[in-house]
Short mmCIF file of C-alpha atoms in Angstrom, two decimals:
data_model
loop_
_atom_site.label_atom_id
_atom_site.label_comp_id
_atom_site.label_asym_id
_atom_site.label_seq_id
_atom_site.Cartn_x
_atom_site.Cartn_y
_atom_site.Cartn_z
CA MET A 1 -2.77 22.93 21.02
CA SER A 2 -2.46 26.58 22.31
CA GLN A 3 0.04 29.11 22.29
CA GLN A 4 0.03 28.98 26.20
CA THR A 5 1.10 25.26 25.96
CA PHE A 6 3.88 26.15 23.56
CA ASP A 7 4.97 28.92 25.84
CA ALA A 8 5.04 26.67 28.88
CA ALA A 9 6.99 24.07 26.91
CA CYS A 10 9.30 26.65 25.83
CA LYS A 11 10.01 27.96 29.24
CA GLU A 12 10.25 24.38 30.57
CA GLU A 13 13.19 23.87 28.07
CA GLY A 14 15.03 27.03 29.27
CA TYR A 15 13.71 29.65 26.89
CA ALA A 16 13.20 32.47 29.07
CA ARG A 17 10.92 34.45 26.98
CA GLY A 18 8.52 31.81 25.86
CA VAL A 19 7.23 31.17 22.40
CA THR A 20 6.55 33.21 19.02
CA THR A 21 6.08 32.58 15.38
CA VAL A 22 8.28 33.42 12.66
CA GLY A 23 5.53 32.86 10.03
CA THR A 24 2.05 31.44 9.34
CA ASP A 25 2.48 27.76 9.14
CA ALA A 26 2.67 24.89 11.76
CA TYR A 27 6.64 24.88 11.34
CA SER A 28 6.94 28.62 12.21
CA ILE A 29 6.94 28.07 15.96
CA ARG A 30 10.07 29.16 17.82
CA CYS A 31 10.91 29.38 21.41
CA VAL A 32 12.86 32.64 22.43
CA ASN A 33 16.05 32.92 24.47
CA GLU A 34 16.76 35.72 26.92
CA ASP A 35 18.64 37.61 24.40
CA GLY A 36 15.83 37.48 21.89
CA SER A 37 17.52 34.80 19.71
CA LEU A 38 15.32 31.99 18.42
CA GLN A 39 15.32 28.19 18.69
CA THR A 40 16.40 26.66 15.61
CA PHE A 41 15.23 23.25 13.97
CA ARG A 42 17.78 21.88 11.69
CA PRO A 43 16.33 20.05 9.89
CA PRO A 44 13.12 21.60 9.89
CA GLU A 45 11.24 18.61 10.92
CA GLU A 46 12.96 18.51 14.27
CA ILE A 47 9.99 20.63 15.42
CA HIS A 48 8.15 17.43 15.66
CA ASP A 49 10.45 16.34 18.44
CA PHE A 50 9.88 19.60 20.33
CA VAL A 51 6.08 19.24 19.84
CA ALA A 52 6.15 15.62 21.14
CA ARG A 53 8.08 16.97 24.29
CA ALA A 54 5.41 19.49 24.81
CA CYS A 55 2.78 16.91 24.73
CA GLN A 56 4.46 14.72 26.89
CA GLY A 57 4.78 17.64 29.38
CA THR A 58 1.22 18.40 29.06
CA TYR A 59 -0.13 14.99 29.37
CA THR A 60 2.34 13.42 31.80
CA ASP A 61 0.00 10.27 32.87
CA THR A 62 0.03 8.76 29.35
CA ARG A 63 2.28 8.17 26.15
CA VAL A 64 1.48 10.75 23.75
CA THR A 65 3.08 12.21 20.51
CA ASP A 66 2.63 14.98 18.29
CA ARG A 67 0.13 14.96 15.48
CA LEU A 68 0.08 17.68 12.67
CA ALA A 69 -3.33 18.33 11.58
CA THR A 70 -2.58 21.05 9.16
CA MET A 71 0.30 23.37 7.93
CA GLY A 72 -2.05 26.05 7.56
CA ARG A 73 -2.01 27.10 11.05
CA THR A 74 0.53 27.72 13.78
CA TYR A 75 -0.24 26.63 17.39
CA SER A 76 -3.70 25.08 16.66
CA ALA A 77 -2.15 22.96 13.84
CA TRP A 78 -0.89 20.72 16.36
CA GLU A 79 -2.53 18.05 18.44
CA CYS A 80 -1.34 15.46 20.97
CA ALA A 81 -2.28 12.00 20.35
CA ASP A 82 -2.37 9.03 22.57
CA TYR A 83 0.29 6.85 21.09
CA GLY A 84 0.05 3.04 21.52
CA SER A 85 2.49 1.61 19.10
CA TYR A 86 3.76 2.07 15.41
CA ALA A 87 1.52 0.45 12.91
CA GLY A 88 3.30 1.08 9.54
CA THR A 89 3.54 3.23 6.46
CA PRO A 90 0.11 3.97 4.85
CA ASP A 91 -0.19 2.39 1.46
CA LEU A 92 -1.50 5.27 -0.67
CA LYS A 93 -1.18 3.33 -3.94
CA LYS A 94 -3.32 0.62 -2.62
CA TRP A 95 -6.03 3.07 -1.38
CA CYS A 96 -6.17 4.70 -4.70
CA GLU A 97 -6.44 1.29 -6.48
CA SER A 98 -9.12 0.31 -4.36
CA LYS A 99 -11.13 3.34 -5.79
CA GLY A 100 -10.38 2.30 -9.38
CA LEU A 101 -7.87 5.11 -9.66
CA THR A 102 -4.05 5.67 -9.75
CA LEU A 103 -1.74 7.31 -7.29
CA VAL A 104 -0.26 10.43 -8.76
CA SER A 105 1.88 13.22 -7.32
CA ALA A 106 1.76 16.94 -7.90
CA SER A 107 5.27 18.31 -7.94
CA SER A 108 3.93 21.78 -7.43
CA ALA A 109 2.78 21.00 -3.72
CA LYS A 110 4.28 23.44 -1.55
CA TYR A 111 4.79 20.87 1.14
CA SER A 112 5.88 17.44 -0.56
CA ALA A 113 4.04 15.37 2.10
CA TYR A 114 0.86 16.57 0.47
CA GLN A 115 1.83 15.97 -3.04
CA TRP A 116 -0.09 12.58 -3.54
CA PHE A 117 -3.47 12.24 -4.87
CA CYS A 118 -5.89 9.58 -6.73
CA ALA A 119 -6.58 10.17 -10.33
CA ASN A 120 -8.17 8.34 -13.22
CA SER A 121 -5.97 8.05 -16.45
CA SER A 122 -7.41 10.98 -18.13
CA GLY A 123 -6.98 13.20 -15.07
CA THR A 124 -10.72 14.29 -15.20
CA THR A 125 -11.07 12.68 -11.75
CA VAL A 126 -8.64 13.82 -9.08
CA GLU A 127 -9.27 13.06 -5.27
CA GLY A 128 -7.42 13.95 -2.26
CA ILE A 129 -6.17 11.06 0.10
CA PRO A 130 -7.63 11.03 3.66
CA VAL A 131 -4.62 9.56 5.00
CA ASP A 132 -6.34 9.13 8.51
CA ASP A 133 -8.90 6.79 6.64
CA VAL A 134 -6.18 4.99 4.92
CA CYS A 135 -4.44 4.13 8.20
CA ALA A 136 -7.80 3.04 9.83
CA SER A 137 -8.51 0.87 6.87
CA GLN A 138 -5.10 -0.61 6.36
CA PHE A 139 -4.49 -1.47 10.01
CA ASP A 140 -7.54 -0.93 12.12
CA GLU A 141 -9.95 1.64 13.51
CA SER A 142 -7.80 2.62 16.01
CA ALA A 143 -4.92 3.57 13.69
CA LEU A 144 -4.07 7.20 12.98
CA ASP A 145 -2.11 8.92 10.45
CA ARG A 146 0.99 11.03 11.32
CA VAL A 147 3.07 13.30 8.99
CA PHE A 148 6.36 13.55 10.65
CA ASN A 149 8.27 15.44 7.76
CA VAL A 150 6.22 17.60 5.52
CA TYR A 151 9.21 17.69 3.30
CA GLY A 152 9.42 14.07 2.74
CA LYS A 153 9.63 13.15 -0.77
CA THR A 154 8.26 9.65 -0.60
CA VAL A 155 5.43 8.38 1.51
CA GLU A 156 7.79 6.45 3.73
CA ASP A 157 9.82 9.48 4.47
CA ALA A 158 6.64 11.81 5.29
CA TRP A 159 3.97 9.58 6.79
CA ASP A 160 3.28 6.79 9.29
CA CYS A 161 0.39 5.27 10.98
CA PHE A 162 0.34 4.45 14.74
CA TYR A 163 -2.33 2.60 17.07
CA THR A 164 -3.95 4.52 19.75
CA ARG A 165 -4.44 2.77 23.09
#
């Protein structure tokens, strides 16, 4: 998504001064009131609701939802995805086991949703988990991943899979 898309969404929701950022990650996007005060998201993952509304306002003829591609950017970190229906929670443990590895977590991860990896027992092999591939493998090729809470401490609190149309 673009800064212009977010700017239009902010103005549509009544924030006269449009959009700004308060940091460098995807959760730092804020709408600005006429008096210069900023929109708040409490809890922080409420930003997903705002982005979903921005997607729906942009693509009015289809059912879309927010999809966070990366926390490492602001506006362009977000995508609008064609949402068919909920598929379920990705089974990261089963994914690792299918590779002969074990699901492990790195408590030092900046965002807990990204704390899971596959590793062997000695820790000499460590692999990231492509959650989009997990969803496609577990459900079917039309399933996509969606992180809905980067602060989620469990897979169930952080990720889901959904079918595209």
